[in-house]
PDB file of C-alpha atoms in Angstrom:
ATOM      1  CA  MET A 859     137.686 -80.335 -56.098  1.00 43.00           C
ATOM      2  CA  LYS A 860     137.266 -81.047 -52.406  1.00 48.00           C
ATOM      3  CA  THR A 861     135.814 -84.381 -51.358  1.00 53.00           C
ATOM      4  CA  PRO A 862     132.352 -83.886 -49.824  1.00 51.00           C
ATOM      5  CA  LEU A 863     131.388 -85.498 -46.555  1.00 51.00           C
ATOM      6  CA  ARG A 864     129.358 -88.636 -46.948  1.00 55.00           C
ATOM      7  CA  HIS A 865     126.341 -89.249 -44.777  1.00 57.00           C
ATOM      8  CA  SER A 866     127.529 -92.821 -44.127  1.00 58.00           C
ATOM      9  CA  ARG A 867     130.166 -91.473 -41.755  1.00 65.00           C
ATOM     10  CA  TYR A 868     127.364 -90.307 -39.499  1.00 65.00           C
ATOM     11  CA  ALA A 869     124.887 -93.132 -40.132  1.00 63.00           C
ATOM     12  CA  GLY A 870     123.517 -94.229 -36.780  1.00 66.00           C
ATOM     13  CA  ASP A 871     125.532 -91.482 -35.018  1.00 71.00           C
ATOM     14  CA  ASP A 872     123.378 -89.847 -32.348  1.00 70.00           C
ATOM     15  CA  GLN A 873     126.313 -87.976 -30.756  1.00 78.00           C
ATOM     16  CA  THR A 874     127.502 -85.574 -33.485  1.00 77.00           C
ATOM     17  CA  THR A 875     125.633 -82.281 -33.401  1.00 78.00           C
ATOM     18  CA  LEU A 876     124.589 -80.289 -36.450  1.00 72.00           C
ATOM     19  CA  GLU A 877     127.120 -77.589 -35.470  1.00 77.00           C
ATOM     20  CA  GLU A 878     129.948 -80.138 -35.455  1.00 79.00           C
ATOM     21  CA  LEU A 879     128.822 -81.519 -38.798  1.00 74.00           C
ATOM     22  CA  LEU A 880     128.728 -78.069 -40.415  1.00 74.00           C
ATOM     23  CA  THR A 881     132.094 -77.104 -38.909  1.00 78.00           C
ATOM     24  CA  GLU A 882     133.789 -80.104 -40.501  1.00 75.00           C
ATOM     25  CA  TYR A 883     131.800 -79.646 -43.707  1.00 72.00           C
ATOM     26  CA  LEU A 884     132.912 -76.025 -44.103  1.00 73.00           C
ATOM     27  CA  GLU A 885     136.554 -77.086 -43.939  1.00 72.00           C
ATOM     28  CA  ARG A 886     136.051 -78.772 -47.310  1.00 71.00           C
ATOM     29  CA  THR A 887     133.549 -76.554 -49.144  1.00 69.00           C
ATOM     30  CA  ASN A 888     131.448 -73.480 -48.599  1.00 68.00           C
ATOM     31  CA  ILE A 889     128.403 -74.857 -50.438  1.00 71.00           C
ATOM     32  CA  LEU A 890     125.893 -77.074 -48.708  1.00 67.00           C
ATOM     33  CA  TYR A 891     123.408 -79.082 -50.772  1.00 69.00           C
ATOM     34  CA  TYR A 892     120.480 -80.865 -49.223  1.00 74.00           C
ATOM     35  CA  GLU A 893     117.266 -82.570 -50.279  1.00 75.00           C
ATOM     36  CA  LEU A 894     114.236 -83.577 -48.272  1.00 82.00           C
ATOM     37  CA  LEU A 895     113.637 -87.287 -48.815  1.00 78.00           C
ATOM     38  CA  ASP A 896     110.558 -89.368 -48.153  1.00 78.00           C
ATOM     39  CA  HIS A 897     112.790 -92.274 -47.139  1.00 73.00           C
ATOM     40  CA  PRO A 898     116.160 -92.527 -45.365  1.00 78.00           C
ATOM     41  CA  ILE A 899     119.047 -92.135 -47.791  1.00 74.00           C
ATOM     42  CA  THR A 900     120.600 -95.338 -46.470  1.00 77.00           C
ATOM     43  CA  GLU A 901     117.466 -97.174 -47.613  1.00 76.00           C
ATOM     44  CA  ILE A 902     117.614 -95.562 -51.053  1.00 74.00           C
ATOM     45  CA  GLU A 903     121.289 -96.477 -51.488  1.00 77.00           C
ATOM     46  CA  ALA A 904     120.501-100.080 -50.582  1.00 83.00           C
ATOM     47  CA  LYS A 905     118.024-100.353 -53.444  1.00 85.00           C
ATOM     48  CA  LYS A 906     118.717-102.256 -56.637  1.00 89.00           C
ATOM     49  CA  GLU A 907     117.999-100.989 -60.130  1.00 89.00           C
ATOM     50  CA  LEU A 908     115.735-102.889 -62.507  1.00 92.00           C
ATOM     51  CA  LEU A 909     115.085-102.186 -66.167  1.00 93.00           C
ATOM     52  CA  VAL A 910     111.405-102.948 -66.767  1.00 95.00           C
ATOM     53  CA  HIS A 911     109.905-103.133 -70.254  1.00 95.00           C
ATOM     54  CA  LEU A 912     106.273-102.055 -70.572  1.00 95.00           C
ATOM     55  CA  SER A 913     103.673-103.414 -72.958  1.00 95.00           C
ATOM     56  CA  ILE A 914     102.873-101.037 -75.821  1.00 92.00           C
ATOM     57  CA  TYR A 915      99.447-102.651 -76.193  1.00 93.00           C
ATOM     58  CA  ASP A 916      98.035-101.334 -72.905  1.00 93.00           C
ATOM     59  CA  ALA A 917      96.600 -97.835 -72.523  1.00 91.00           C
ATOM     60  CA  CYS A 918      97.393 -97.859 -68.799  1.00 91.00           C
ATOM     61  CA  PHE A 919     101.077 -97.288 -69.647  1.00 89.00           C
ATOM     62  CA  ALA A 920     100.423 -94.435 -72.081  1.00 78.00           C
ATOM     63  CA  THR A 921     102.639 -91.361 -71.697  1.00 64.00           C
ATOM     64  CA  GLU A 922     102.803 -87.910 -73.268  1.00 57.00           C
ATOM     65  CA  GLN A 923     105.044 -89.375 -75.989  1.00 52.00           C
ATOM     66  CA  ALA A 924     102.716 -92.346 -76.604  1.00 49.00           C
ATOM     67  CA  ALA A 925      99.155 -91.316 -75.858  1.00 46.00           C
ATOM     68  CA  SER A 926      97.536 -94.586 -76.937  1.00 50.00           C
ATOM     69  CA  PRO A 927      98.550 -98.202 -77.641  1.00 52.00           C
ATOM     70  CA  SER A 928     100.169 -98.752 -81.030  1.00 55.00           C
ATOM     71  CA  PRO A 929     101.721-101.839 -82.647  1.00 54.00           C
ATOM     72  CA  VAL A 930     104.496 -99.686 -84.149  1.00 55.00           C
ATOM     73  CA  ALA A 931     105.223 -97.619 -81.027  1.00 60.00           C
ATOM     74  CA  PRO A 932     108.841 -97.681 -79.829  1.00 67.00           C
ATOM     75  CA  HIS A 933     109.796 -99.825 -76.878  1.00 76.00           C
ATOM     76  CA  ARG A 934     108.792 -98.341 -73.547  1.00 87.00           C
ATOM     77  CA  HIS A 935     110.837 -99.018 -70.470  1.00 89.00           C
ATOM     78  CA  ILE A 936     111.419 -97.567 -67.043  1.00 91.00           C
ATOM     79  CA  GLU A 937     114.119 -97.929 -64.425  1.00 91.00           C
ATOM     80  CA  VAL A 938     112.761 -98.949 -61.043  1.00 91.00           C
ATOM     81  CA  LEU A 939     114.623 -98.970 -57.736  1.00 89.00           C
ATOM     82  CA  VAL A 940     113.571-101.844 -55.483  1.00 92.00           C
ATOM     83  CA  MET A 941     114.635-103.098 -52.084  1.00 91.00           C
ATOM     84  CA  PRO A 942     116.712-106.308 -52.040  1.00 91.00           C
ATOM     85  CA  THR A 943     113.829-108.058 -50.260  1.00 92.00           C
ATOM     86  CA  HIS A 944     111.170-106.994 -52.766  1.00 94.00           C
ATOM     87  CA  LYS A 945     109.193-109.605 -54.700  1.00 96.00           C
ATOM     88  CA  VAL A 946     107.452-109.360 -58.063  1.00 97.00           C
ATOM     89  CA  ARG A 947     104.213-108.311 -56.328  1.00 97.00           C
ATOM     90  CA  ASP A 948     106.083-105.341 -54.786  1.00 97.00           C
ATOM     91  CA  LEU A 949     107.397-104.348 -58.211  1.00 97.00           C
ATOM     92  CA  LEU A 950     103.887-104.455 -59.692  1.00 97.00           C
ATOM     93  CA  LYS A 951     102.625-102.268 -56.841  1.00 96.00           C
ATOM     94  CA  LEU A 952     105.393 -99.718 -57.482  1.00 95.00           C
ATOM     95  CA  ILE A 953     104.394 -99.589 -61.147  1.00 96.00           C
ATOM     96  CA  ARG A 954     100.697 -99.160 -60.321  1.00 96.00           C
ATOM     97  CA  ASP A 955     101.555 -96.348 -57.921  1.00 94.00           C
ATOM     98  CA  GLY A 956     103.970 -94.725 -60.366  1.00 93.00           C
ATOM     99  CA  PHE A 957     101.369 -94.604 -63.148  1.00 92.00           C
ATOM    100  CA  GLY A 958      98.491 -93.734 -60.819  1.00 93.00           C
ATOM    101  CA  LEU A 959      96.624 -96.974 -61.564  1.00 95.00           C
ATOM    102  CA  PRO A 960      93.894 -98.429 -59.325  1.00 95.00           C
ATOM    103  CA  GLU A 961      95.120-101.077 -56.900  1.00 95.00           C
ATOM    104  CA  ASP A 962      93.041-103.760 -58.626  1.00 95.00           C
ATOM    105  CA  THR A 963      94.559-103.151 -62.089  1.00 96.00           C
ATOM    106  CA  PRO A 964      95.547-106.693 -63.174  1.00 96.00           C
ATOM    107  CA  LEU A 965      99.220-106.716 -64.124  1.00 97.00           C
ATOM    108  CA  ARG A 966     101.659-109.573 -64.629  1.00 97.00           C
ATOM    109  CA  ALA A 967     105.397-109.888 -65.115  1.00 97.00           C
ATOM    110  CA  CYS A 968     107.167-111.942 -67.776  1.00 97.00           C
ATOM    111  CA  GLU A 969     110.821-112.851 -68.136  1.00 97.00           C
ATOM    112  CA  VAL A 970     112.158-111.637 -71.484  1.00 96.00           C
ATOM    113  CA  VAL A 971     115.443-111.943 -73.372  1.00 95.00           C
ATOM    114  CA  GLN A 972     116.813-110.495 -76.617  1.00 94.00           C
ATOM    115  CA  HIS A 973     116.527-106.996 -75.133  1.00 92.00           C
ATOM    116  CA  GLY A 974     112.842-107.335 -74.340  1.00 94.00           C
ATOM    117  CA  THR A 975     111.641-108.828 -77.638  1.00 95.00           C
ATOM    118  CA  MET A 976     111.091-112.482 -76.647  1.00 97.00           C
ATOM    119  CA  ILE A 977     109.206-113.909 -73.662  1.00 97.00           C
ATOM    120  CA  GLN A 978     110.726-116.843 -71.813  1.00 96.00           C
ATOM    121  CA  ARG A 979     108.100-117.453 -69.120  1.00 96.00           C
ATOM    122  CA  LEU A 980     105.593-115.918 -66.729  1.00 97.00           C
ATOM    123  CA  ILE A 981     107.036-114.914 -63.352  1.00 97.00           C
ATOM    124  CA  LYS A 982     105.073-115.742 -60.214  1.00 97.00           C
ATOM    125  CA  GLU A 983     104.250-112.847 -57.900  1.00 97.00           C
ATOM    126  CA  ASP A 984     106.099-114.385 -54.949  1.00 96.00           C
ATOM    127  CA  ALA A 985     109.349-114.703 -56.947  1.00 97.00           C
ATOM    128  CA  GLY A 986     112.394-112.645 -55.959  1.00 96.00           C
ATOM    129  CA  LEU A 987     113.994-110.024 -58.206  1.00 96.00           C
ATOM    130  CA  SER A 988     117.735-110.604 -57.682  1.00 94.00           C
ATOM    131  CA  ARG A 989     117.985-112.435 -61.020  1.00 94.00           C
ATOM    132  CA  TYR A 990     117.136-109.180 -62.819  1.00 94.00           C
ATOM    133  CA  TRP A 991     119.184-106.592 -60.890  1.00 89.00           C
ATOM    134  CA  GLY A 992     121.232-104.362 -63.136  1.00 79.00           C
ATOM    135  CA  THR A 993     120.649-106.412 -66.297  1.00 67.00           C
ATOM    136  CA  GLY A 994     119.600-103.299 -68.233  1.00 61.00           C
ATOM    137  CA  THR A 995     123.227-102.150 -68.415  1.00 59.00           C
ATOM    138  CA  LYS A 996     124.389-105.353 -70.114  1.00 64.00           C
ATOM    139  CA  SER A 997     124.646-105.908 -73.861  1.00 79.00           C
ATOM    140  CA  ASP A 998     124.146-109.674 -73.556  1.00 89.00           C
ATOM    141  CA  PRO A 999     120.952-110.541 -75.495  1.00 91.00           C
ATOM    142  CA  HIS A1000     120.486-113.602 -73.280  1.00 92.00           C
ATOM    143  CA  ALA A1001     120.426-111.564 -70.050  1.00 93.00           C
ATOM    144  CA  PRO A1002     116.975-111.953 -68.433  1.00 95.00           C
ATOM    145  CA  GLU A1003     114.858-108.822 -68.024  1.00 95.00           C
ATOM    146  CA  ILE A1004     111.270-108.110 -67.014  1.00 97.00           C
ATOM    147  CA  LEU A1005     108.283-107.149 -69.157  1.00 97.00           C
ATOM    148  CA  VAL A1006     105.088-105.978 -67.451  1.00 97.00           C
ATOM    149  CA  GLU A1007     101.738-106.097 -69.217  1.00 97.00           C
ATOM    150  CA  GLN A1008      98.114-105.698 -68.243  1.00 97.00           C
ATOM    151  CA  ILE A1009      96.189-108.965 -68.186  1.00 96.00           C
ATOM    152  CA  PRO A1010      93.722-108.693 -71.100  1.00 94.00           C
ATOM    153  CA  ALA A1011      89.995-108.693 -70.454  1.00 91.00           C
ATOM    154  CA  TYR A1012      89.331-111.988 -72.242  1.00 90.00           C
ATOM    155  CA  GLU A1013      91.333-113.830 -69.566  1.00 92.00           C
ATOM    156  CA  LEU A1014      89.294-112.246 -66.775  1.00 88.00           C
ATOM    157  CA  LEU A1015      85.821-112.851 -68.185  1.00 80.00           C
ATOM    158  CA  ASN A1016      83.820-115.752 -66.806  1.00 51.00           C
ATOM    159  CA  ASP A1017      80.703-116.327 -68.848  1.00 40.00           C
ATOM    160  CA  GLU A1018      80.741-113.448 -71.319  1.00 42.00           C
ATOM    161  CA  PRO A1019      81.089-114.460 -74.977  1.00 40.00           C
ATOM    162  CA  VAL A1020      84.237-113.349 -76.777  1.00 40.00           C
ATOM    163  CA  VAL A1021      83.643-111.745 -80.177  1.00 41.00           C
ATOM    164  CA  LEU A1022      86.215-112.788 -82.758  1.00 42.00           C
ATOM    165  CA  GLU A1023      86.329-110.733 -85.948  1.00 43.00           C
ATOM    166  CA  THR A1024      86.979-112.048 -89.426  1.00 40.00           C
ATOM    167  CA  LYS A1025      87.061-110.141 -92.676  1.00 42.00           C
ATOM    168  CA  ASP A1026      83.483-111.087 -93.483  1.00 46.00           C
ATOM    169  CA  LYS A1027      81.686-111.446 -90.163  1.00 46.00           C
ATOM    170  CA  GLN A1028      81.813-111.518 -86.408  1.00 44.00           C
ATOM    171  CA  VAL A1029      81.651-114.874 -84.666  1.00 46.00           C
ATOM    172  CA  LYS A1030      80.716-115.305 -80.999  1.00 44.00           C
ATOM    173  CA  LYS A1031      82.545-117.973 -79.049  1.00 45.00           C
ATOM    174  CA  GLU A1032      81.596-118.910 -75.505  1.00 43.00           C
ATOM    175  CA  SER A1033      84.448-118.283 -73.104  1.00 39.00           C
ATOM    176  CA  VAL A1034      85.222-120.384 -70.074  1.00 38.00           C
ATOM    177  CA  VAL A1035      86.101-119.584 -66.494  1.00 36.00           C
ATOM    178  CA  ALA A1036      89.449-117.836 -66.130  1.00 36.00           C
ATOM    179  CA  VAL A1037      91.862-119.419 -63.696  1.00 37.00           C
ATOM    180  CA  ASP A1038      95.215-118.641 -62.106  1.00 41.00           C
ATOM    181  CA  GLU A1039      98.214-118.170 -64.378  1.00 44.00           C
ATOM    182  CA  ASN A1040     100.779-120.877 -64.942  1.00 46.00           C
ATOM    183  CA  ASP A1041     102.241-122.375 -68.086  1.00 52.00           C
ATOM    184  CA  VAL A1042      99.590-125.108 -68.036  1.00 52.00           C
ATOM    185  CA  ILE A1043      96.366-124.912 -66.026  1.00 53.00           C
ATOM    186  CA  SER A1044      93.243-127.024 -65.757  1.00 50.00           C
ATOM    187  CA  ASP A1045      90.522-126.916 -63.106  1.00 48.00           C
ATOM    188  CA  ASP A1046      88.728-130.163 -63.889  1.00 53.00           C
ATOM    189  CA  ASP A1047      87.854-132.510 -66.720  1.00 58.00           C
ATOM    190  CA  ASP A1048      85.017-130.280 -67.960  1.00 68.00           C
ATOM    191  CA  ARG A1049      87.170-127.213 -68.410  1.00 76.00           C
ATOM    192  CA  PRO A1050      89.981-126.786 -70.909  1.00 81.00           C
ATOM    193  CA  MET A1051      93.641-126.900 -70.019  1.00 88.00           C
ATOM    194  CA  TRP A1052      95.041-123.404 -70.493  1.00 93.00           C
ATOM    195  CA  PHE A1053      98.433-122.760 -72.040  1.00 94.00           C
ATOM    196  CA  TYR A1054     100.237-119.420 -71.770  1.00 95.00           C
ATOM    197  CA  LYS A1055     102.817-118.695 -74.464  1.00 97.00           C
ATOM    198  CA  GLY A1056     104.683-115.625 -75.589  1.00 97.00           C
ATOM    199  CA  VAL A1057     104.102-114.135 -79.034  1.00 97.00           C
ATOM    200  CA  VAL A1058     107.249-112.845 -80.746  1.00 97.00           C
ATOM    201  CA  HIS A1059     107.567-110.610 -83.816  1.00 96.00           C
ATOM    202  CA  PHE A1060     110.459-111.645 -86.046  1.00 95.00           C
ATOM    203  CA  ASN A1061     111.969-111.704 -89.500  1.00 93.00           C
ATOM    204  CA  PHE A1062     114.279-114.383 -90.852  1.00 92.00           C
ATOM    205  CA  GLN A1063     118.001-113.643 -90.887  1.00 86.00           C
ATOM    206  CA  ASN A1064     119.336-112.940 -94.385  1.00 78.00           C
ATOM    207  CA  ASP A1065     118.234-115.728 -96.739  1.00 75.00           C
ATOM    208  CA  SER A1066     117.626-118.191 -93.921  1.00 75.00           C
ATOM    209  CA  ARG A1067     114.153-119.639 -93.432  1.00 80.00           C
ATOM    210  CA  LYS A1068     115.100-120.996 -90.038  1.00 88.00           C
ATOM    211  CA  TRP A1069     117.124-118.587 -87.879  1.00 93.00           C
ATOM    212  CA  ILE A1070     115.252-115.503 -86.763  1.00 94.00           C
ATOM    213  CA  HIS A1071     115.847-111.918 -85.686  1.00 93.00           C
ATOM    214  CA  PRO A1072     113.232-110.966 -83.044  1.00 95.00           C
ATOM    215  CA  HIS A1073     111.950-107.397 -82.955  1.00 94.00           C
ATOM    216  CA  GLY A1074     109.050-105.386 -81.601  1.00 92.00           C
ATOM    217  CA  VAL A1075     107.254-105.927 -78.303  1.00 94.00           C
ATOM    218  CA  PRO A1076     105.937-109.388 -77.353  1.00 96.00           C
ATOM    219  CA  CYS A1077     102.837-110.336 -75.387  1.00 96.00           C
ATOM    220  CA  ILE A1078     101.300-113.395 -73.743  1.00 97.00           C
ATOM    221  CA  VAL A1079      98.428-115.268 -75.377  1.00 97.00           C
ATOM    222  CA  ARG A1080      96.248-117.832 -73.616  1.00 95.00           C
ATOM    223  CA  PHE A1081      94.785-120.771 -75.520  1.00 95.00           C
ATOM    224  CA  SER A1082      93.565-124.330 -75.091  1.00 93.00           C
ATOM    225  CA  GLU A1083      93.648-127.416 -77.270  1.00 93.00           C
ATOM    226  CA  ARG A1084      89.986-126.753 -78.085  1.00 93.00           C
ATOM    227  CA  ASP A1085      90.867-123.507 -79.856  1.00 95.00           C
ATOM    228  CA  THR A1086      91.601-123.441 -83.553  1.00 96.00           C
ATOM    229  CA  VAL A1087      94.626-121.771 -85.105  1.00 96.00           C
ATOM    230  CA  GLY A1088      92.265-119.060 -86.351  1.00 96.00           C
ATOM    231  CA  ASP A1089      90.957-118.464 -82.817  1.00 96.00           C
ATOM    232  CA  VAL A1090      94.466-117.932 -81.472  1.00 97.00           C
ATOM    233  CA  LYS A1091      95.509-115.702 -84.360  1.00 97.00           C
ATOM    234  CA  GLU A1092      92.435-113.519 -83.903  1.00 97.00           C
ATOM    235  CA  ARG A1093      93.064-113.283 -80.160  1.00 96.00           C
ATOM    236  CA  ILE A1094      96.616-112.098 -80.860  1.00 97.00           C
ATOM    237  CA  ARG A1095      95.450-109.639 -83.524  1.00 96.00           C
ATOM    238  CA  GLN A1096      92.920-108.018 -81.225  1.00 95.00           C
ATOM    239  CA  ARG A1097      95.416-107.918 -78.353  1.00 95.00           C
ATOM    240  CA  MET A1098      97.943-106.073 -80.515  1.00 93.00           C
ATOM    241  CA  GLY A1099      95.416-103.850 -82.276  1.00 92.00           C
ATOM    242  CA  ILE A1100      96.505-104.851 -85.791  1.00 93.00           C
ATOM    243  CA  SER A1101      94.193-104.253 -88.747  1.00 93.00           C
ATOM    244  CA  LEU A1102      92.826-107.288 -90.590  1.00 94.00           C
ATOM    245  CA  ASP A1103      94.584-106.366 -93.845  1.00 94.00           C
ATOM    246  CA  VAL A1104      97.990-105.942 -92.210  1.00 93.00           C
ATOM    247  CA  PHE A1105      97.683-109.040 -90.033  1.00 94.00           C
ATOM    248  CA  ALA A1106      96.728-111.151 -93.066  1.00 93.00           C
ATOM    249  CA  GLN A1107     100.196-110.456 -94.501  1.00 94.00           C
ATOM    250  CA  TRP A1108     101.983-111.834 -91.427  1.00 95.00           C
ATOM    251  CA  ASN A1109     102.947-115.507 -91.204  1.00 95.00           C
ATOM    252  CA  PHE A1110     101.879-117.427 -88.101  1.00 96.00           C
ATOM    253  CA  SER A1111     104.798-119.518 -86.854  1.00 95.00           C
ATOM    254  CA  LEU A1112     106.092-121.926 -84.239  1.00 95.00           C
ATOM    255  CA  VAL A1113     109.283-120.740 -82.505  1.00 96.00           C
ATOM    256  CA  LYS A1114     111.842-122.589 -80.382  1.00 94.00           C
ATOM    257  CA  ASP A1115     114.885-120.661 -79.171  1.00 91.00           C
ATOM    258  CA  LEU A1116     115.915-118.568 -82.208  1.00 93.00           C
ATOM    259  CA  LYS A1117     114.563-120.970 -84.821  1.00 93.00           C
ATOM    260  CA  ALA A1118     111.127-120.822 -86.419  1.00 94.00           C
ATOM    261  CA  SER A1119     108.913-122.625 -88.891  1.00 92.00           C
ATOM    262  CA  THR A1120     105.900-120.920 -90.418  1.00 92.00           C
ATOM    263  CA  LEU A1121     102.755-122.992 -90.138  1.00 91.00           C
ATOM    264  CA  GLN A1122     102.138-122.575 -93.860  1.00 89.00           C
ATOM    265  CA  ALA A1123     105.536-124.143 -94.595  1.00 89.00           C
ATOM    266  CA  VAL A1124     104.889-127.063 -92.228  1.00 88.00           C
ATOM    267  CA  TYR A1125     101.472-127.780 -93.737  1.00 89.00           C
ATOM    268  CA  ASP A1126     102.209-126.660 -97.286  1.00 86.00           C
ATOM    269  CA  ASP A1127      99.423-128.812 -98.714  1.00 85.00           C
ATOM    270  CA  MET A1128      96.692-126.922 -96.821  1.00 87.00           C
ATOM    271  CA  GLU A1129      94.894-123.759 -97.887  1.00 90.00           C
ATOM    272  CA  SER A1130      94.996-120.826 -95.460  1.00 87.00           C
ATOM    273  CA  GLU A1131      91.280-121.195 -94.625  1.00 91.00           C
ATOM    274  CA  ALA A1132      91.736-124.865 -93.758  1.00 91.00           C
ATOM    275  CA  LEU A1133      94.800-124.015 -91.695  1.00 92.00           C
ATOM    276  CA  ASP A1134      92.839-121.444 -89.674  1.00 94.00           C
ATOM    277  CA  ALA A1135      90.284-124.163 -88.882  1.00 94.00           C
ATOM    278  CA  PHE A1136      93.079-126.499 -87.760  1.00 93.00           C
ATOM    279  CA  PRO A1137      92.649-127.394 -84.039  1.00 94.00           C
ATOM    280  CA  MET A1138      95.521-126.455 -81.738  1.00 94.00           C
ATOM    281  CA  SER A1139      95.396-130.010 -80.365  1.00 93.00           C
ATOM    282  CA  ARG A1140      96.827-131.230 -83.685  1.00 91.00           C
ATOM    283  CA  LEU A1141      99.939-129.115 -83.143  1.00 92.00           C
ATOM    284  CA  THR A1142     100.931-131.307 -80.208  1.00 90.00           C
ATOM    285  CA  ASP A1143     102.268-133.734 -82.820  1.00 87.00           C
ATOM    286  CA  LEU A1144     104.941-131.100 -83.515  1.00 87.00           C
ATOM    287  CA  CYS A1145     105.238-129.377 -80.135  1.00 90.00           C
ATOM    288  CA  GLY A1146     104.804-132.180 -77.598  1.00 88.00           C
ATOM    289  CA  ALA A1147     101.836-133.390 -75.571  1.00 85.00           C
ATOM    290  CA  GLU A1148     101.561-130.180 -73.528  1.00 87.00           C
ATOM    291  CA  PHE A1149     103.343-127.876 -75.991  1.00 92.00           C
ATOM    292  CA  GLU A1150     106.543-128.326 -73.967  1.00 90.00           C
ATOM    293  CA  GLY A1151     108.572-128.197 -77.175  1.00 91.00           C
ATOM    294  CA  LEU A1152     107.104-124.824 -78.160  1.00 94.00           C
ATOM    295  CA  GLY A1153     108.990-121.741 -77.020  1.00 94.00           C
ATOM    296  CA  ASN A1154     106.810-119.013 -78.522  1.00 97.00           C
ATOM    297  CA  LEU A1155     104.164-118.456 -81.126  1.00 97.00           C
ATOM    298  CA  GLY A1156     105.602-116.219 -83.820  1.00 96.00           C
ATOM    299  CA  LEU A1157     104.530-113.538 -86.288  1.00 96.00           C
ATOM    300  CA  GLU A1158     106.911-113.311 -89.231  1.00 95.00           C
ATOM    301  CA  HIS A1159     107.003-109.874 -90.859  1.00 94.00           C
ATOM    302  CA  ALA A1160     109.419-107.040 -91.563  1.00 90.00           C
ATOM    303  CA  ASP A1161     110.491-104.829 -88.674  1.00 85.00           C
ATOM    304  CA  PRO A1162     108.394-101.635 -89.143  1.00 75.00           C
ATOM    305  CA  THR A1163     110.445 -99.540 -86.720  1.00 66.00           C
ATOM    306  CA  PRO A1164     114.200 -99.142 -87.268  1.00 56.00           C
ATOM    307  CA  PRO A1165     116.207 -98.576 -84.074  1.00 50.00           C
ATOM    308  CA  PRO A1166     115.660 -94.988 -82.862  1.00 47.00           C
ATOM    309  CA  ARG A1167     118.645 -92.668 -82.675  1.00 47.00           C
ATOM    310  CA  HIS A1168     117.762 -91.547 -79.192  1.00 41.00           C
ATOM    311  CA  HIS A1169     115.994 -93.387 -76.403  1.00 39.00           C
ATOM    312  CA  SER A1170     114.008 -91.699 -73.643  1.00 41.00           C
ATOM    313  CA  ASN A1171     113.852 -93.326 -70.244  1.00 44.00           C
ATOM    314  CA  ARG A1172     111.720 -92.699 -67.240  1.00 44.00           C
ATOM    315  CA  ARG A1173     113.132 -93.453 -63.823  1.00 44.00           C
ATOM    316  CA  LEU A1174     110.760 -94.524 -61.094  1.00 46.00           C
ATOM    317  CA  GLU A1175     111.653 -94.674 -57.415  1.00 44.00           C
ATOM    318  CA  THR A1176     109.588 -94.987 -54.273  1.00 43.00           C
ATOM    319  CA  GLY A1177     108.818 -91.374 -53.421  1.00 40.00           C
ATOM    320  CA  ILE A1178     111.117 -89.948 -56.123  1.00 38.00           C
ATOM    321  CA  HIS A1179     110.338 -89.465 -59.808  1.00 42.00           C
ATOM    322  CA  ILE A1180     113.124 -88.401 -62.162  1.00 38.00           C
ATOM    323  CA  ARG A1181     112.483 -87.832 -65.859  1.00 42.00           C
ATOM    324  CA  GLN A1182     115.344 -88.134 -68.308  1.00 42.00           C
ATOM    325  CA  SER A1183     115.464 -87.397 -72.004  1.00 38.00           C
TER     326      SER A1183
END
């Protein structure tokens, strides 16, 4: 097979004519392929590839294969080509444009490990992306990747009450003013200090009641020390769209690295109703004054979705959309 001419030989060349190019080209092959691009090919080749996981709990990322959010939907991810100078805000804009979302759709990026199943931290919009280039091709479970989710409505509401459901009744709780996202946030002494933590699905490894195997798709939950354990659990349940009966069978846990303790095991002398009324502020005795010793909140339950035999990817580029199956 003859070696085709590469455009790079003529990059920046304003002397070679089209006739000269075709003459040399025809010495190697008699077939000429071309494509009209929205951007210079040199710019496209300079781009870096990112594997981006998408939240399965947000309808804005629904596709033909997954028409609505589902807690048992398979992982969704896309490959995005970004410029080396792009920041997280540029990545979020590419995703909005690729899915046809309004410009004001509130999205955020999280750093995840364990192949997208466990959140490490929120990523600021002015952060660079070089840390995540090409990590989707690695088998290292500790390699950092990116998860994008839509910021839930309860974080954006100012004075609207949030309705929390229980099995017997609905309870209205007054929300407070939403503020910018960081791990710990407080506006003043009259407003609560917000904490943002990942929520990981997991089951214990073999007969261990300590080491975990994460699975499923995580999300971020916001809470304050004024919330009760029941408040936070209900917020997670509604975010994930889990039925009350199913969620009641899952064990709420505290996770650090790949080790977990269920709250019921820590406070084995308390009934479940009393544990739900337990204030989050009391957990600082276990997790540190500002929950710095807490990696994630956990939901212990069996993995409902065995690994699929085939994965479908969607590749997203600026100006170019390529579907793969």
